Amino acid sequence: MKRFFIAVSACFFLAACTSTSTDGVSRIDAGTVTDLSGYWNDTDVKIVAESLINECVNAPAIAAFQYGKKRAPVVIVGTFRNQSDEHIDTSILSKKFEIALINSGKVDFVASASERTEIRQERNEQQTYSSESTAKSIGNETGADFMLIGSVKTIVDSISGKSARTYYVTAELIDVETNRKLWAGENSEIKKVITRSNVRY
């Protein structure tokens, strides 16, 4: 009898360990603002991207280049650095810039540094394994005229379980040949006040 109770208890223990509990999941519209933690989220990306991209697309430097060279400038996306105090995937922000600028029709884009490495490997392999008529030539890449770089920074002010987080996002368009900064934009519209009710004093 004792063994029976031990066996039953063991079964309940294993069942409890392997069971999964979910408080609930609901689907919402992708455009809904959801500030759960108070940290950087998809709404912040949208706000920043919309304002800075609009400024960049209409930068006088782009119009001047088109007028002088009779073609759209070729742009490459550099690094968007996360210099904040939290984890932020800045690749999402830089990709939004890239997509919007390409779709604007005012600039052309070339592959980023990481993308070029993969493409160059493919091109090198074609020299050996592809037919002469289909292998792509080496040394025929399009050079970028401008590079787009940026950063995300935060200023945090906190006291007694309440904190204010302000995000500063900057973007710059730089002439690859001369290092001249042709355009710079900043967005500091995102400021959040967060209250933590479980803080012990």
PDB file of C-alpha atoms in Angstrom:
ATOM      1  CA  MET A   1       0.000   0.000   0.000  1.00  0.00           C
ATOM      2  CA  LYS A   2       2.832   2.332   0.872  1.00  0.00           C
ATOM      3  CA  ARG A   3       4.422   1.690  -2.521  1.00  0.00           C
ATOM      4  CA  PHE A   4       1.096   2.481  -4.180  1.00  0.00           C
ATOM      5  CA  PHE A   5       0.876   5.895  -2.539  1.00  0.00           C
ATOM      6  CA  ILE A   6       4.500   6.606  -3.418  1.00  0.00           C
ATOM      7  CA  ALA A   7       3.826   5.720  -7.057  1.00  0.00           C
ATOM      8  CA  VAL A   8       0.679   7.866  -7.189  1.00  0.00           C
ATOM      9  CA  SER A   9       2.511  10.793  -5.587  1.00  0.00           C
ATOM     10  CA  ALA A  10       5.306  10.465  -8.109  1.00  0.00           C
ATOM     11  CA  CYS A  11       2.806  10.559 -10.980  1.00  0.00           C
ATOM     12  CA  PHE A  12       1.202  13.749  -9.636  1.00  0.00           C
ATOM     13  CA  PHE A  13       4.652  15.306  -9.197  1.00  0.00           C
ATOM     14  CA  LEU A  14       5.680  14.489 -12.775  1.00  0.00           C
ATOM     15  CA  ALA A  15       2.375  15.766 -14.122  1.00  0.00           C
ATOM     16  CA  ALA A  16       2.813  19.032 -12.251  1.00  0.00           C
ATOM     17  CA  CYS A  17       6.351  19.448 -13.593  1.00  0.00           C
ATOM     18  CA  THR A  18       5.424  18.750 -17.203  1.00  0.00           C
ATOM     19  CA  SER A  19       2.151  20.685 -17.350  1.00  0.00           C
ATOM     20  CA  THR A  20       2.119  24.106 -18.972  1.00  0.00           C
ATOM     21  CA  SER A  21      -0.024  26.933 -17.654  1.00  0.00           C
ATOM     22  CA  THR A  22      -0.885  30.037 -19.665  1.00  0.00           C
ATOM     23  CA  ASP A  23      -2.603  33.083 -18.234  1.00  0.00           C
ATOM     24  CA  GLY A  24      -3.986  33.927 -21.645  1.00  0.00           C
ATOM     25  CA  VAL A  25      -3.011  35.048 -25.142  1.00  0.00           C
ATOM     26  CA  SER A  26      -5.019  37.404 -27.298  1.00  0.00           C
ATOM     27  CA  ARG A  27      -4.357  38.731 -30.775  1.00  0.00           C
ATOM     28  CA  ILE A  28      -4.585  42.473 -31.309  1.00  0.00           C
ATOM     29  CA  ASP A  29      -4.182  44.846 -34.229  1.00  0.00           C
ATOM     30  CA  ALA A  30      -0.509  45.373 -35.094  1.00  0.00           C
ATOM     31  CA  GLY A  31      -0.999  49.125 -34.870  1.00  0.00           C
ATOM     32  CA  THR A  32      -2.149  48.996 -31.244  1.00  0.00           C
ATOM     33  CA  VAL A  33       0.145  50.781 -28.790  1.00  0.00           C
ATOM     34  CA  THR A  34       1.347  48.321 -26.138  1.00  0.00           C
ATOM     35  CA  ASP A  35       3.609  49.699 -23.432  1.00  0.00           C
ATOM     36  CA  LEU A  36       4.027  46.756 -21.087  1.00  0.00           C
ATOM     37  CA  SER A  37       7.532  47.173 -19.667  1.00  0.00           C
ATOM     38  CA  GLY A  38       8.127  50.826 -20.434  1.00  0.00           C
ATOM     39  CA  TYR A  39      11.162  49.982 -22.510  1.00  0.00           C
ATOM     40  CA  TRP A  40      11.815  50.498 -26.241  1.00  0.00           C
ATOM     41  CA  ASN A  41       9.159  48.784 -28.361  1.00  0.00           C
ATOM     42  CA  ASP A  42       7.642  48.584 -31.836  1.00  0.00           C
ATOM     43  CA  THR A  43       5.653  51.804 -31.405  1.00  0.00           C
ATOM     44  CA  ASP A  44       8.859  53.709 -30.662  1.00  0.00           C
ATOM     45  CA  VAL A  45      10.478  52.323 -33.811  1.00  0.00           C
ATOM     46  CA  LYS A  46       7.504  53.481 -35.869  1.00  0.00           C
ATOM     47  CA  ILE A  47       7.494  57.001 -34.392  1.00  0.00           C
ATOM     48  CA  VAL A  48      11.218  57.496 -34.890  1.00  0.00           C
ATOM     49  CA  ALA A  49      11.353  55.968 -38.355  1.00  0.00           C
ATOM     50  CA  GLU A  50       8.453  58.014 -39.720  1.00  0.00           C
ATOM     51  CA  SER A  51       9.856  61.369 -38.625  1.00  0.00           C
ATOM     52  CA  LEU A  52      13.524  60.812 -39.476  1.00  0.00           C
ATOM     53  CA  ILE A  53      12.909  59.023 -42.768  1.00  0.00           C
ATOM     54  CA  ASN A  54      10.733  61.885 -43.981  1.00  0.00           C
ATOM     55  CA  GLU A  55      13.530  64.343 -43.154  1.00  0.00           C
ATOM     56  CA  CYS A  56      16.190  62.202 -44.814  1.00  0.00           C
ATOM     57  CA  VAL A  57      14.236  61.619 -48.027  1.00  0.00           C
ATOM     58  CA  ASN A  58      13.714  65.368 -48.410  1.00  0.00           C
ATOM     59  CA  ALA A  59      17.275  66.344 -47.493  1.00  0.00           C
ATOM     60  CA  PRO A  60      18.637  69.072 -49.807  1.00  0.00           C
ATOM     61  CA  ALA A  61      21.822  67.012 -50.316  1.00  0.00           C
ATOM     62  CA  ILE A  62      19.863  64.283 -52.110  1.00  0.00           C
ATOM     63  CA  ALA A  63      18.124  66.762 -54.415  1.00  0.00           C
ATOM     64  CA  ALA A  64      21.428  68.533 -55.113  1.00  0.00           C
ATOM     65  CA  PHE A  65      23.139  65.267 -56.002  1.00  0.00           C
ATOM     66  CA  GLN A  66      20.334  64.277 -58.363  1.00  0.00           C
ATOM     67  CA  TYR A  67      20.486  67.658 -60.057  1.00  0.00           C
ATOM     68  CA  GLY A  68      24.279  67.692 -60.398  1.00  0.00           C
ATOM     69  CA  LYS A  69      24.922  64.054 -61.315  1.00  0.00           C
ATOM     70  CA  LYS A  70      21.686  63.443 -63.233  1.00  0.00           C
ATOM     71  CA  ARG A  71      21.109  60.246 -61.279  1.00  0.00           C
ATOM     72  CA  ALA A  72      19.988  59.103 -57.855  1.00  0.00           C
ATOM     73  CA  PRO A  73      22.729  58.818 -55.210  1.00  0.00           C
ATOM     74  CA  VAL A  74      23.771  55.302 -54.187  1.00  0.00           C
ATOM     75  CA  VAL A  75      23.431  54.750 -50.437  1.00  0.00           C
ATOM     76  CA  ILE A  76      24.746  52.060 -48.109  1.00  0.00           C
ATOM     77  CA  VAL A  77      23.498  51.487 -44.568  1.00  0.00           C
ATOM     78  CA  GLY A  78      26.250  51.557 -41.988  1.00  0.00           C
ATOM     79  CA  THR A  79      25.916  50.889 -38.279  1.00  0.00           C
ATOM     80  CA  PHE A  80      23.069  52.083 -36.093  1.00  0.00           C
ATOM     81  CA  ARG A  81      24.672  51.871 -32.660  1.00  0.00           C
ATOM     82  CA  ASN A  82      22.772  51.030 -29.508  1.00  0.00           C
ATOM     83  CA  GLN A  83      24.268  53.388 -26.923  1.00  0.00           C
ATOM     84  CA  SER A  84      21.328  53.129 -24.548  1.00  0.00           C
ATOM     85  CA  ASP A  85      21.144  51.305 -21.219  1.00  0.00           C
ATOM     86  CA  GLU A  86      18.906  48.534 -22.570  1.00  0.00           C
ATOM     87  CA  HIS A  87      18.892  45.904 -25.300  1.00  0.00           C
ATOM     88  CA  ILE A  88      17.647  47.419 -28.574  1.00  0.00           C
ATOM     89  CA  ASP A  89      17.769  45.648 -31.920  1.00  0.00           C
ATOM     90  CA  THR A  90      18.803  48.617 -34.050  1.00  0.00           C
ATOM     91  CA  SER A  91      18.829  46.485 -37.210  1.00  0.00           C
ATOM     92  CA  ILE A  92      15.029  46.870 -37.303  1.00  0.00           C
ATOM     93  CA  LEU A  93      15.379  50.654 -37.366  1.00  0.00           C
ATOM     94  CA  SER A  94      18.088  50.678 -40.040  1.00  0.00           C
ATOM     95  CA  LYS A  95      16.084  48.269 -42.205  1.00  0.00           C
ATOM     96  CA  LYS A  96      13.036  50.556 -42.003  1.00  0.00           C
ATOM     97  CA  PHE A  97      15.240  53.412 -43.212  1.00  0.00           C
ATOM     98  CA  GLU A  98      16.497  51.300 -46.089  1.00  0.00           C
ATOM     99  CA  ILE A  99      13.049  50.154 -47.218  1.00  0.00           C
ATOM    100  CA  ALA A 100      11.544  53.648 -47.043  1.00  0.00           C
ATOM    101  CA  LEU A 101      14.436  55.273 -48.898  1.00  0.00           C
ATOM    102  CA  ILE A 102      14.388  52.644 -51.660  1.00  0.00           C
ATOM    103  CA  ASN A 103      10.622  52.993 -52.069  1.00  0.00           C
ATOM    104  CA  SER A 104      10.933  56.791 -52.234  1.00  0.00           C
ATOM    105  CA  GLY A 105      12.661  56.451 -55.611  1.00  0.00           C
ATOM    106  CA  LYS A 106      15.108  59.196 -54.649  1.00  0.00           C
ATOM    107  CA  VAL A 107      18.086  56.957 -53.877  1.00  0.00           C
ATOM    108  CA  ASP A 108      19.546  53.607 -54.892  1.00  0.00           C
ATOM    109  CA  PHE A 109      20.917  51.166 -52.326  1.00  0.00           C
ATOM    110  CA  VAL A 110      23.811  48.710 -52.304  1.00  0.00           C
ATOM    111  CA  ALA A 111      24.239  45.749 -49.982  1.00  0.00           C
ATOM    112  CA  SER A 112      25.585  46.293 -46.472  1.00  0.00           C
ATOM    113  CA  ALA A 113      28.998  45.057 -45.353  1.00  0.00           C
ATOM    114  CA  SER A 114      27.657  41.764 -43.988  1.00  0.00           C
ATOM    115  CA  GLU A 115      25.482  41.206 -47.055  1.00  0.00           C
ATOM    116  CA  ARG A 116      28.388  41.924 -49.418  1.00  0.00           C
ATOM    117  CA  THR A 117      30.519  39.235 -47.766  1.00  0.00           C
ATOM    118  CA  GLU A 118      27.926  36.586 -48.576  1.00  0.00           C
ATOM    119  CA  ILE A 119      27.385  37.874 -52.110  1.00  0.00           C
ATOM    120  CA  ARG A 120      31.126  38.037 -52.818  1.00  0.00           C
ATOM    121  CA  GLN A 121      31.516  34.439 -51.697  1.00  0.00           C
ATOM    122  CA  GLU A 122      28.813  33.413 -54.126  1.00  0.00           C
ATOM    123  CA  ARG A 123      30.466  35.415 -56.926  1.00  0.00           C
ATOM    124  CA  ASN A 124      33.865  33.852 -56.217  1.00  0.00           C
ATOM    125  CA  GLU A 125      32.386  30.362 -56.290  1.00  0.00           C
ATOM    126  CA  GLN A 126      30.754  31.120 -59.626  1.00  0.00           C
ATOM    127  CA  GLN A 127      34.209  31.643 -61.153  1.00  0.00           C
ATOM    128  CA  THR A 128      34.917  27.958 -60.503  1.00  0.00           C
ATOM    129  CA  TYR A 129      31.569  26.199 -60.599  1.00  0.00           C
ATOM    130  CA  SER A 130      29.383  28.223 -62.989  1.00  0.00           C
ATOM    131  CA  SER A 131      29.493  28.307 -66.766  1.00  0.00           C
ATOM    132  CA  GLU A 132      31.440  31.116 -68.392  1.00  0.00           C
ATOM    133  CA  SER A 133      28.284  32.590 -69.851  1.00  0.00           C
ATOM    134  CA  THR A 134      26.463  32.825 -66.495  1.00  0.00           C
ATOM    135  CA  ALA A 135      29.298  33.541 -64.017  1.00  0.00           C
ATOM    136  CA  LYS A 136      29.189  37.107 -62.725  1.00  0.00           C
ATOM    137  CA  SER A 137      32.365  39.131 -63.118  1.00  0.00           C
ATOM    138  CA  ILE A 138      34.527  40.247 -60.204  1.00  0.00           C
ATOM    139  CA  GLY A 139      35.369  43.904 -59.643  1.00  0.00           C
ATOM    140  CA  ASN A 140      32.146  45.261 -61.068  1.00  0.00           C
ATOM    141  CA  GLU A 141      30.370  46.334 -57.887  1.00  0.00           C
ATOM    142  CA  THR A 142      28.560  49.655 -57.603  1.00  0.00           C
ATOM    143  CA  GLY A 143      30.261  51.992 -55.152  1.00  0.00           C
ATOM    144  CA  ALA A 144      28.159  53.913 -52.651  1.00  0.00           C
ATOM    145  CA  ASP A 145      28.044  57.704 -52.701  1.00  0.00           C
ATOM    146  CA  PHE A 146      26.536  58.126 -49.229  1.00  0.00           C
ATOM    147  CA  MET A 147      26.519  56.096 -46.015  1.00  0.00           C
ATOM    148  CA  LEU A 148      23.639  56.226 -43.536  1.00  0.00           C
ATOM    149  CA  ILE A 149      24.594  55.752 -39.869  1.00  0.00           C
ATOM    150  CA  GLY A 150      22.876  56.455 -36.565  1.00  0.00           C
ATOM    151  CA  SER A 151      22.535  55.729 -32.870  1.00  0.00           C
ATOM    152  CA  VAL A 152      20.030  55.295 -30.055  1.00  0.00           C
ATOM    153  CA  LYS A 153      20.748  56.793 -26.629  1.00  0.00           C
ATOM    154  CA  THR A 154      18.757  57.129 -23.415  1.00  0.00           C
ATOM    155  CA  ILE A 155      18.634  59.477 -20.476  1.00  0.00           C
ATOM    156  CA  VAL A 156      17.096  57.964 -17.344  1.00  0.00           C
ATOM    157  CA  ASP A 157      15.947  59.928 -14.300  1.00  0.00           C
ATOM    158  CA  SER A 158      14.546  57.920 -11.393  1.00  0.00           C
ATOM    159  CA  ILE A 159      13.501  58.195  -7.760  1.00  0.00           C
ATOM    160  CA  SER A 160      11.395  56.122  -5.348  1.00  0.00           C
ATOM    161  CA  GLY A 161      10.092  53.566  -7.815  1.00  0.00           C
ATOM    162  CA  LYS A 162       9.340  56.086 -10.561  1.00  0.00           C
ATOM    163  CA  SER A 163      11.569  56.674 -13.569  1.00  0.00           C
ATOM    164  CA  ALA A 164      11.512  58.806 -16.704  1.00  0.00           C
ATOM    165  CA  ARG A 165      13.159  57.439 -19.843  1.00  0.00           C
ATOM    166  CA  THR A 166      13.933  59.726 -22.787  1.00  0.00           C
ATOM    167  CA  TYR A 167      15.192  58.274 -26.051  1.00  0.00           C
ATOM    168  CA  TYR A 168      17.435  60.202 -28.437  1.00  0.00           C
ATOM    169  CA  VAL A 169      17.711  58.730 -31.915  1.00  0.00           C
ATOM    170  CA  THR A 170      20.050  60.310 -34.445  1.00  0.00           C
ATOM    171  CA  ALA A 171      20.733  59.544 -38.103  1.00  0.00           C
ATOM    172  CA  GLU A 172      23.367  60.976 -40.428  1.00  0.00           C
ATOM    173  CA  LEU A 173      24.052  60.827 -44.148  1.00  0.00           C
ATOM    174  CA  ILE A 174      27.784  60.994 -44.923  1.00  0.00           C
ATOM    175  CA  ASP A 175      29.639  61.455 -48.227  1.00  0.00           C
ATOM    176  CA  VAL A 176      31.778  58.308 -48.606  1.00  0.00           C
ATOM    177  CA  GLU A 177      34.493  60.083 -50.624  1.00  0.00           C
ATOM    178  CA  THR A 178      34.901  63.270 -48.594  1.00  0.00           C
ATOM    179  CA  ASN A 179      33.521  62.282 -45.139  1.00  0.00           C
ATOM    180  CA  ARG A 180      31.280  65.361 -45.256  1.00  0.00           C
ATOM    181  CA  LYS A 181      28.074  65.091 -43.251  1.00  0.00           C
ATOM    182  CA  LEU A 182      25.352  65.980 -45.724  1.00  0.00           C
ATOM    183  CA  TRP A 183      22.339  65.574 -43.464  1.00  0.00           C
ATOM    184  CA  ALA A 184      21.700  64.924 -39.772  1.00  0.00           C
ATOM    185  CA  GLY A 185      18.423  64.353 -37.983  1.00  0.00           C
ATOM    186  CA  GLU A 186      17.380  63.758 -34.387  1.00  0.00           C
ATOM    187  CA  ASN A 187      14.239  62.479 -32.738  1.00  0.00           C
ATOM    188  CA  SER A 188      13.774  63.038 -29.007  1.00  0.00           C
ATOM    189  CA  GLU A 189       9.977  62.822 -28.899  1.00  0.00           C
ATOM    190  CA  ILE A 190       9.866  59.550 -26.986  1.00  0.00           C
ATOM    191  CA  LYS A 191       9.656  60.061 -23.225  1.00  0.00           C
ATOM    192  CA  LYS A 192       8.062  57.612 -20.798  1.00  0.00           C
ATOM    193  CA  VAL A 193       7.307  57.775 -17.088  1.00  0.00           C
ATOM    194  CA  ILE A 194       7.338  54.340 -15.469  1.00  0.00           C
ATOM    195  CA  THR A 195       6.036  53.534 -11.983  1.00  0.00           C
ATOM    196  CA  ARG A 196       7.063  50.323 -10.224  1.00  0.00           C
ATOM    197  CA  SER A 197       4.659  49.367  -7.428  1.00  0.00           C
ATOM    198  CA  ASN A 198       6.802  46.538  -6.022  1.00  0.00           C
ATOM    199  CA  VAL A 199       9.819  48.649  -5.081  1.00  0.00           C
ATOM    200  CA  ARG A 200      10.923  48.266  -1.464  1.00  0.00           C
ATOM    201  CA  TYR A 201      12.285  51.229   0.425  1.00  0.00           C
TER     202      TYR A 201
END
